[in-house]
Coordinates of C-alpha atoms in Angstrom, one line a residue:
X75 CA 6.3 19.2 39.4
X76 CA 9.9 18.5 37.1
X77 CA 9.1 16.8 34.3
X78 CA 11.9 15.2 32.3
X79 CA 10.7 13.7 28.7
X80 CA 13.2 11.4 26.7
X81 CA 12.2 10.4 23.0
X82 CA 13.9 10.3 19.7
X83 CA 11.7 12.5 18.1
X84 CA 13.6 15.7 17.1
X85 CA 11.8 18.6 18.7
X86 CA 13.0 22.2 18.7
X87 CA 9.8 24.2 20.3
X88 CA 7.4 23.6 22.3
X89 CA 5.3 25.2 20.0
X90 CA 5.1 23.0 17.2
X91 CA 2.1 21.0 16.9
X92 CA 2.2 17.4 17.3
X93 CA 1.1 14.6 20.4
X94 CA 4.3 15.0 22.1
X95 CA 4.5 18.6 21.6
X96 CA 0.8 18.9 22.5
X97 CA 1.2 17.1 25.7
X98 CA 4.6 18.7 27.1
X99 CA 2.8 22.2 26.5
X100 CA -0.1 21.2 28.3
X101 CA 2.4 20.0 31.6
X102 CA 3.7 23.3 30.8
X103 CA 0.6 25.5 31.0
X104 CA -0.5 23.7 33.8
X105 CA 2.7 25.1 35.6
X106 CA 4.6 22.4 35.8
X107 CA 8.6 22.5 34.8
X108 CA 9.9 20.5 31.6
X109 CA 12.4 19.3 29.9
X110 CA 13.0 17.9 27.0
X111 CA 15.9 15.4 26.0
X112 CA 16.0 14.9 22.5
X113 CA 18.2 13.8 19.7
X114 CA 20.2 16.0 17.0
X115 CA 20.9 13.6 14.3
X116 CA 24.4 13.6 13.6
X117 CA 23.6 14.6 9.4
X118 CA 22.7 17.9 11.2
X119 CA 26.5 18.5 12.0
X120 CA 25.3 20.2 15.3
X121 CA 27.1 19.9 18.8
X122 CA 25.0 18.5 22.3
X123 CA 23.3 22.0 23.3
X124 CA 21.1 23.0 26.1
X125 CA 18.8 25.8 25.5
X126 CA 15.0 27.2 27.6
X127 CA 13.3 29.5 26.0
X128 CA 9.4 28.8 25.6
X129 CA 9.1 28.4 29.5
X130 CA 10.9 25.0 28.7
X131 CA 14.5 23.5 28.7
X132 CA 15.6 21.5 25.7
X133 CA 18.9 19.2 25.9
X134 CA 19.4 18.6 22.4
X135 CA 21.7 15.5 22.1
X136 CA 24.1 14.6 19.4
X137 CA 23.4 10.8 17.8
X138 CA 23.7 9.1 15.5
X139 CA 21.0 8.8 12.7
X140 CA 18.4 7.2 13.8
X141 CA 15.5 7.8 11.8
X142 CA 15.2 7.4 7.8
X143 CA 18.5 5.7 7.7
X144 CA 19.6 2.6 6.7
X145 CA 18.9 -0.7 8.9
X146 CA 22.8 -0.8 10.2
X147 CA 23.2 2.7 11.5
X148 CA 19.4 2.6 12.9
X149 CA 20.5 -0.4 15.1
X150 CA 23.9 1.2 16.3
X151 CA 21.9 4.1 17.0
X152 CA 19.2 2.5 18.8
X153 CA 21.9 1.2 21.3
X154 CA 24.0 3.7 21.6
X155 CA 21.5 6.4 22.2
X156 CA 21.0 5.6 26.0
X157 CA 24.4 5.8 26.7
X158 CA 24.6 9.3 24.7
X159 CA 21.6 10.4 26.4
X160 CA 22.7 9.5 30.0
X161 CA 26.3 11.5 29.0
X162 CA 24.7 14.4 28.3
X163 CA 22.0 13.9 31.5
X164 CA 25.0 13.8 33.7
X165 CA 26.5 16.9 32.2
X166 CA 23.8 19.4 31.3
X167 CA 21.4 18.1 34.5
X168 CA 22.9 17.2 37.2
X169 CA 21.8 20.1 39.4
X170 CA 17.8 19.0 38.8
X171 CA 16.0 16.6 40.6
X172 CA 12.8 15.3 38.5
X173 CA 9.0 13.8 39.7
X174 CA 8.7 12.6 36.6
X175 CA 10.0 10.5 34.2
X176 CA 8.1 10.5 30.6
X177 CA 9.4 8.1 27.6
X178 CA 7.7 7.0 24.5
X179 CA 8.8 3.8 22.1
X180 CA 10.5 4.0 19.7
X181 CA 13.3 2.9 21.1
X182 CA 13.4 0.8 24.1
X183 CA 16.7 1.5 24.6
X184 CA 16.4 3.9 27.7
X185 CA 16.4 1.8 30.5
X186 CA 19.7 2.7 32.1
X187 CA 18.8 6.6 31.7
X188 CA 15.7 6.0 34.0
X189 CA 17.7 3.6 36.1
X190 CA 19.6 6.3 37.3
X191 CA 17.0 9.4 37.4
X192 CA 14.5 6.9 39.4
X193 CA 17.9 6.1 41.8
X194 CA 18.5 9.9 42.1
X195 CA 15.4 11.4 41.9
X196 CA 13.1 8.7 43.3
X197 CA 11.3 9.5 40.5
X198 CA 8.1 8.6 38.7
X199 CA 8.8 6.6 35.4
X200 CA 5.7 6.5 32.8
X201 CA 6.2 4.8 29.8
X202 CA 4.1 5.9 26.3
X203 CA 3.9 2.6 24.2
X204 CA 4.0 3.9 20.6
X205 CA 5.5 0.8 19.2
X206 CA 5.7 -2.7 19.8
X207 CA 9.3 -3.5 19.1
X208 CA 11.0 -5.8 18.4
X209 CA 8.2 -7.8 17.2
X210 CA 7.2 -5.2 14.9
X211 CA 9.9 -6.1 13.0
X212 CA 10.0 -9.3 13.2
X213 CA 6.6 -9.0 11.9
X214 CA 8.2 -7.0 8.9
X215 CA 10.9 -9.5 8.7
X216 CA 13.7 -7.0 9.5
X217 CA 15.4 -9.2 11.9
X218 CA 15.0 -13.5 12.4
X219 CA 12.7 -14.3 15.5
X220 CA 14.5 -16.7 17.8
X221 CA 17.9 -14.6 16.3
X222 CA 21.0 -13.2 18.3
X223 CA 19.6 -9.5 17.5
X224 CA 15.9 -10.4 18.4
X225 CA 16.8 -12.1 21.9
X226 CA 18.9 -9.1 22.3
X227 CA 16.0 -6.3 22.2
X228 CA 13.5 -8.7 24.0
X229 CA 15.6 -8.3 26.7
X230 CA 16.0 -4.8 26.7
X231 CA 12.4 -4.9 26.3
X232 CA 11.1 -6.7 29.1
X233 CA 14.0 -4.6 31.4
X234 CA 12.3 -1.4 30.0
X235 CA 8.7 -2.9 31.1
X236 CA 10.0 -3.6 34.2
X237 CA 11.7 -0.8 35.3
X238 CA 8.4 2.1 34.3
X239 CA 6.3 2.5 37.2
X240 CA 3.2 2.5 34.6
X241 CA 2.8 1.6 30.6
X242 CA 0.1 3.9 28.8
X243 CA -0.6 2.0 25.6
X244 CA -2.7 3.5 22.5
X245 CA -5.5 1.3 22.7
X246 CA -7.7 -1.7 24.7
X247 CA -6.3 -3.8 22.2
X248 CA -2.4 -2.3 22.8
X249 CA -3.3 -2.9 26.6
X250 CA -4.6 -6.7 26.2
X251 CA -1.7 -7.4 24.1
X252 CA 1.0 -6.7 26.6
X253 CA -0.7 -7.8 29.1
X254 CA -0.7 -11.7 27.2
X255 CA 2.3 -11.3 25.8
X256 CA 4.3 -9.9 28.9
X257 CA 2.5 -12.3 32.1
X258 CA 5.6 -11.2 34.2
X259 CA 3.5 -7.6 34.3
X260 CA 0.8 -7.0 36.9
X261 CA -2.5 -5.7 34.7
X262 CA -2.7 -3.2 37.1
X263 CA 0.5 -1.5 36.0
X264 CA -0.9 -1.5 32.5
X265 CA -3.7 1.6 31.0
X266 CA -5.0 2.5 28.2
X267 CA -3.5 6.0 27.2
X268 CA -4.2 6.9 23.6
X269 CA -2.3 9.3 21.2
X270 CA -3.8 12.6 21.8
X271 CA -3.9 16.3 21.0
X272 CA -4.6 19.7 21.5
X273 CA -7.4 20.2 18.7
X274 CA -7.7 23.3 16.5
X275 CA -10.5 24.3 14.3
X276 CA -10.0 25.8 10.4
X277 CA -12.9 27.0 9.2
X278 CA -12.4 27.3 5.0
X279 CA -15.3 28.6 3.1
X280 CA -15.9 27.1 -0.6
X281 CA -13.4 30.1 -2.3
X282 CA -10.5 29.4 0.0
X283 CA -10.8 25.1 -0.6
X284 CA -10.6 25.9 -4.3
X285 CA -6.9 27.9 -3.8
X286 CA -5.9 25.4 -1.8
X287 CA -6.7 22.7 -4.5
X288 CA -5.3 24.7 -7.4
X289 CA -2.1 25.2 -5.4
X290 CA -1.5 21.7 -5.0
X291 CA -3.1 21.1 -8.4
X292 CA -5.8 18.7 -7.5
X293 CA -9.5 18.1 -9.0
X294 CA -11.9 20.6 -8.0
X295 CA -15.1 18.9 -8.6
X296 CA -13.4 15.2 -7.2
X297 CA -13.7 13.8 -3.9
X298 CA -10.1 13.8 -2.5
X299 CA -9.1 10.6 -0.6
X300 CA -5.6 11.8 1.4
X301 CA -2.8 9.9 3.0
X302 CA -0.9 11.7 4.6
X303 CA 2.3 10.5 6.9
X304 CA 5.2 8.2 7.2
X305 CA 5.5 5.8 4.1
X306 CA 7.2 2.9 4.9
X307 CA 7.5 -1.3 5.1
X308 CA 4.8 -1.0 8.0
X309 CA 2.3 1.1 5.8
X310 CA 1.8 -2.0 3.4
X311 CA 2.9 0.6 0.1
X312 CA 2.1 -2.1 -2.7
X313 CA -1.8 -2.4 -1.1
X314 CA -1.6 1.4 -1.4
X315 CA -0.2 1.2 -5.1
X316 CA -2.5 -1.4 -5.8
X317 CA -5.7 0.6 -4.9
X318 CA -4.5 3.6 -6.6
X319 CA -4.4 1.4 -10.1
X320 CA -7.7 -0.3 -9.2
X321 CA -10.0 2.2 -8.2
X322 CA -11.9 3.1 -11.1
X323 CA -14.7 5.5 -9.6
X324 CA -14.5 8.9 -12.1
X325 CA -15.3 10.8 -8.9
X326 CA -12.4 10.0 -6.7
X327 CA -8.9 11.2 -6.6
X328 CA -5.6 10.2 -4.3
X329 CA -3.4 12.4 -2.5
X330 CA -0.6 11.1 -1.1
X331 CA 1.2 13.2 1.0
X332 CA 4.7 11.5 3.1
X333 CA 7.5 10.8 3.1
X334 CA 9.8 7.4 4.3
X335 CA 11.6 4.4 3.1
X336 CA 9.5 3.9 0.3
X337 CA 9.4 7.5 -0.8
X338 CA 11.3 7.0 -3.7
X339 CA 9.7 3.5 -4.8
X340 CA 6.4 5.6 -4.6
X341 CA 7.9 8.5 -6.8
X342 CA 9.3 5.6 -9.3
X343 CA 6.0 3.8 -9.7
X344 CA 4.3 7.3 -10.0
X345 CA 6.9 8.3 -12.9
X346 CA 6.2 4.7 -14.3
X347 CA 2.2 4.8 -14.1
X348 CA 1.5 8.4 -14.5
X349 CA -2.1 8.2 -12.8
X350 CA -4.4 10.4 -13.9
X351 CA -6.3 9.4 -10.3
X352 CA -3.9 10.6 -7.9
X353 CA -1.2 13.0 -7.0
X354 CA 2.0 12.3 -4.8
X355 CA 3.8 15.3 -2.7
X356 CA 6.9 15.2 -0.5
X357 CA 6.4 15.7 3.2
X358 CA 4.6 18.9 4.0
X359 CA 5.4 21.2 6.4
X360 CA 2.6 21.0 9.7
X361 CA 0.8 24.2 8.6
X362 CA 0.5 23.6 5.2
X363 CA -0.3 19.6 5.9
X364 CA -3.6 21.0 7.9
X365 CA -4.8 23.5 5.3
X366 CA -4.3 20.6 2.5
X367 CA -5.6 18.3 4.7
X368 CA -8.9 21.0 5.7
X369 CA -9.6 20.5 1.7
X370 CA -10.2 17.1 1.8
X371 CA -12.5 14.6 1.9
X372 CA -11.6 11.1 2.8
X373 CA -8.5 10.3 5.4
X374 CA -6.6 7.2 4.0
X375 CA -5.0 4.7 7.0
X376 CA -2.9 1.5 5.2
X377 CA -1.1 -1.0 7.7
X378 CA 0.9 -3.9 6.6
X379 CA -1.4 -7.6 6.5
X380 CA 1.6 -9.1 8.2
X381 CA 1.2 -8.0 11.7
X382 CA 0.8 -9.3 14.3
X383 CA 0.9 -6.3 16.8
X384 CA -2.0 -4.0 17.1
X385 CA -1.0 -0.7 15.9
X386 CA -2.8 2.4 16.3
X387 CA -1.5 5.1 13.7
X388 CA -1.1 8.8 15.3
X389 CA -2.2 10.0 12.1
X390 CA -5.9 9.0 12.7
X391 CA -6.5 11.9 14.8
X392 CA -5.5 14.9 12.2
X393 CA -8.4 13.2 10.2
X394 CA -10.6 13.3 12.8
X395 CA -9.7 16.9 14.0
X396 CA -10.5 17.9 10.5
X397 CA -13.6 16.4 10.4
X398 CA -12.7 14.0 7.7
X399 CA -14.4 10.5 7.7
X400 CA -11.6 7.6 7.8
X401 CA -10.8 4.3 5.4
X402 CA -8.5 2.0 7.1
X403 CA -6.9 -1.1 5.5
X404 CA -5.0 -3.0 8.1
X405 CA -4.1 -6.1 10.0
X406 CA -6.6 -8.0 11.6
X407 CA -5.4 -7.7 15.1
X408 CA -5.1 -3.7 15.4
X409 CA -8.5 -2.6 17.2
X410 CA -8.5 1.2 15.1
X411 CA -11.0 -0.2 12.4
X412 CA -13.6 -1.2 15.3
X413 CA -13.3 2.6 17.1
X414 CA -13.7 4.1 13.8
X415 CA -16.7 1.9 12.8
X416 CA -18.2 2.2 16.1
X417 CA -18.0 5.9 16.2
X418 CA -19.8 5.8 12.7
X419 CA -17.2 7.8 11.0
X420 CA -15.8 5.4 8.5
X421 CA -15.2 2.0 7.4
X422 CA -12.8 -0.9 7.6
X423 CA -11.4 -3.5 5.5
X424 CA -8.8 -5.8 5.5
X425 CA -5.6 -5.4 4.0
X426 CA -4.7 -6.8 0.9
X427 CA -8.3 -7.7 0.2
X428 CA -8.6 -4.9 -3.0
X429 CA -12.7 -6.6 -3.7
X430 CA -13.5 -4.7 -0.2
X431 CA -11.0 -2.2 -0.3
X432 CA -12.9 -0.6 -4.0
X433 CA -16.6 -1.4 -2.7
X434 CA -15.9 1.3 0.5
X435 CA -14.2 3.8 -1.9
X436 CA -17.5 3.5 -3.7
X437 CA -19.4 3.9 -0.9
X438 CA -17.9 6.4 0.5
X439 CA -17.3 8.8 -2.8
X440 CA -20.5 8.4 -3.9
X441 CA -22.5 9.2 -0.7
X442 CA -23.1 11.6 1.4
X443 CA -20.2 12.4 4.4
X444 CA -21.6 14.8 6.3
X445 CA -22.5 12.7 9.2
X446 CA -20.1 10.7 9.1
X447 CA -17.8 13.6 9.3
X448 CA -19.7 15.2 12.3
X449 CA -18.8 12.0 13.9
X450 CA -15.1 11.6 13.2
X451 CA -14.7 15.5 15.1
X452 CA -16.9 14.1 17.6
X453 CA -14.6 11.1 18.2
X454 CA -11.5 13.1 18.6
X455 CA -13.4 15.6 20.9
X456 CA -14.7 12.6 23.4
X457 CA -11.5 10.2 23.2
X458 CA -8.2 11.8 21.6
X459 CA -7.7 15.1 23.5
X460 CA -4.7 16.1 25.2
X461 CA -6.4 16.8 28.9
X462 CA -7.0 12.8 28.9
X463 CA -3.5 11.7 28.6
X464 CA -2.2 14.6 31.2
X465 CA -5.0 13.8 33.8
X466 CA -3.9 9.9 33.8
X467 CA -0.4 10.3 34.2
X468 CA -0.5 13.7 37.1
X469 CA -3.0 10.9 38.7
X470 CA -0.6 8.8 38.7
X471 CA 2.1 10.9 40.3
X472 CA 2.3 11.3 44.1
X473 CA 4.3 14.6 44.7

């Protein structure tokens, strides 16, 4: 089978770990042929290329910047990428004829690329729902509901919905929310098809968790709570800052490890503050993020109080693939606090609510986590793995 996947996540191997990566190397060891289209942000000075190596082919397309950018040039990238990505389709891939059509959110801007591969091809057209959008950011208050901009992307929205054959979303509630929100949609076209990945095990005995922790300067004798991942508007920062100034337990330190639109504020604060309970590091690269990650003890999830879409963080599962029990402080209406209580391998509180928020710190730093953390590798095993996702969508797909 041809696969064709189109996202705006930057990827330059197949080899890199990740749950796109992890999923287009599956289709690919299963013997299937892929391609990539992906964007080369135009602070990268590079030209549109086409390369395969890898067993893979990888159309690497020149945008504009689209991620970690200011709100103006996100939104003109955003809509113009479709009609960059279809340019360089035309060009580079005109001589292949694709089964499959895979496409994640961010953006929702990609409807008249798989217009015309589905007219062409007669292919298959799955859509990944990784993000809500645009009422994420209405949530956020980064554009006016009922505005010009707003009615603009619920359009392309609901023509995006409309033209995918089937929408995986990341969780039940993901799947119930679409299906309310979006009654022109037949349930049946809707699934539940979580983030997943390939897991790997890294086995550290006692000598090797001390390096890592003198490397990055942290606590030996401390239970390290981590974050680790994108830190922006959505990840509800000032809750994060605010725990990090509250938490008073002598056995517990922070690790923040990320990067984002509040990077800076974070560093600011940290200059300011100067906790003596917590460190903060700049984005890591993958390898080093796991063996960091393998000497900790707590994984850290924040979410923003203010929405109103049920988000399901991606960086839940490198917790659970370390075997590290999970803290989440989000919304009320994401559904990732009831999985992880249900699996036994954390807790959840509300966001905002810093009483709660200090009680499971406790709780969690002074007891005992070896269950718990049996559980959360456990989880990822039985839910999160990278055959689920592949098996629903080749089921899917009649070639």
């Amino acid at each position: 089978m041809k696969v064709i996947f189109l996202t705006i996540v930057e990827i330059n191997s197949i080899d890199d770990r990740g749950i796109y990566h992890d999923l287009l190397r599956k289709f690919r060891n299963e013997g299937h042929d892929v391609t990539i289209v992906t964007p080369v942000e135009r602070r990268k000075s590079k030209p549109t290329s086409f390369t395969q190596h890898d067993g893979v082919s990888i159309l690497q397309v020149k945008t504009f910047n689209i991620q970690k950018t200011n709100v103006v040039e996100k939104g003109i990238g955003t809509l113009a990428i479709e009609y960059q990505f279809l340019h360089a389709i035309k060009k580079y891939l005109s001589n292949q004829k694709f089964d499959l059509i895979l496409y994640s959110t961010p953006p929702i801007t990609f409807s008249k690329v798989i217009s015309y591969i589905k007219k062409t091809d007669r292919a298959f057209a799955y859509l990944l729902l990784k993000d809500i959008f645009p009422q994420n950011a209405v949530d956020m208050k980064m554009i006016k509901e009922g505005g010009v901009i707003h009615r603009l992307f619920l359009k392309k929205e609901r023509k995006l919905y409309e033209i995918s054959d089937m929408i995986g979303c990341m969780s039940e509630a993901n799947k119930e929310y679409v299906i309310k929100h979006n009654p022109y949609l037949a349930p049946t076209k809707v699934e539940v098809n979580p983030n997943t990945i390939e897991p790997i095990s890294i086995v550290t005995d006692p000598a090797e968790l001390s390096t890592i922790r003198q490397k990055y300067q942290l606590p030996l004798s401390k239970k390290i709570l981590v974050y680790g991942g994108n830190l922006g508007k959505p990840q509800g920062v000032d809750f994060l800052l605010e725990t990090i100034q509250s938490a008073k337990n002598p056995a517990a330190h922070f690790l923040i490890v990320g990067s984002g639109t509040e990077f800076s504020r974070m560093q600011d604060w940290f200059l300011k503050h100067n906790p003596s309970n917590a460190t903060l590091l700049s984005g890591l690269p993958k390898a080093d993020y796991d063996k960091v990650l393998a000497g900790c003890d707590i994984g850290l999830i924040f979410l923003h109080q203010d929405f109103t879409i049920p988000n399901f963080p991606s960086r839940l599962l490198s917790y659970l693939e370390m075997g590290i029990p999970v803290l989440a402080a989000t919304d009320v209406n994401t559904d990732i606090g009831h999985v992880i209580e249900k699996a036994d391998c954390g807790y959840w509180v509300k966001a905002g609510n810093i009483k709660e928020m200090l009680g499971a710190i406790n709780t969690m730093v002074d007891g005992d986590l070896k269950v718990q953390s049996e559980h959360a590798r456990q989880l990822l095993l039985d839910e999160y793995t990278v055959d689920r996702s592949y098996h629903l969508i080749t089921d899917k797909v009649n070639v």
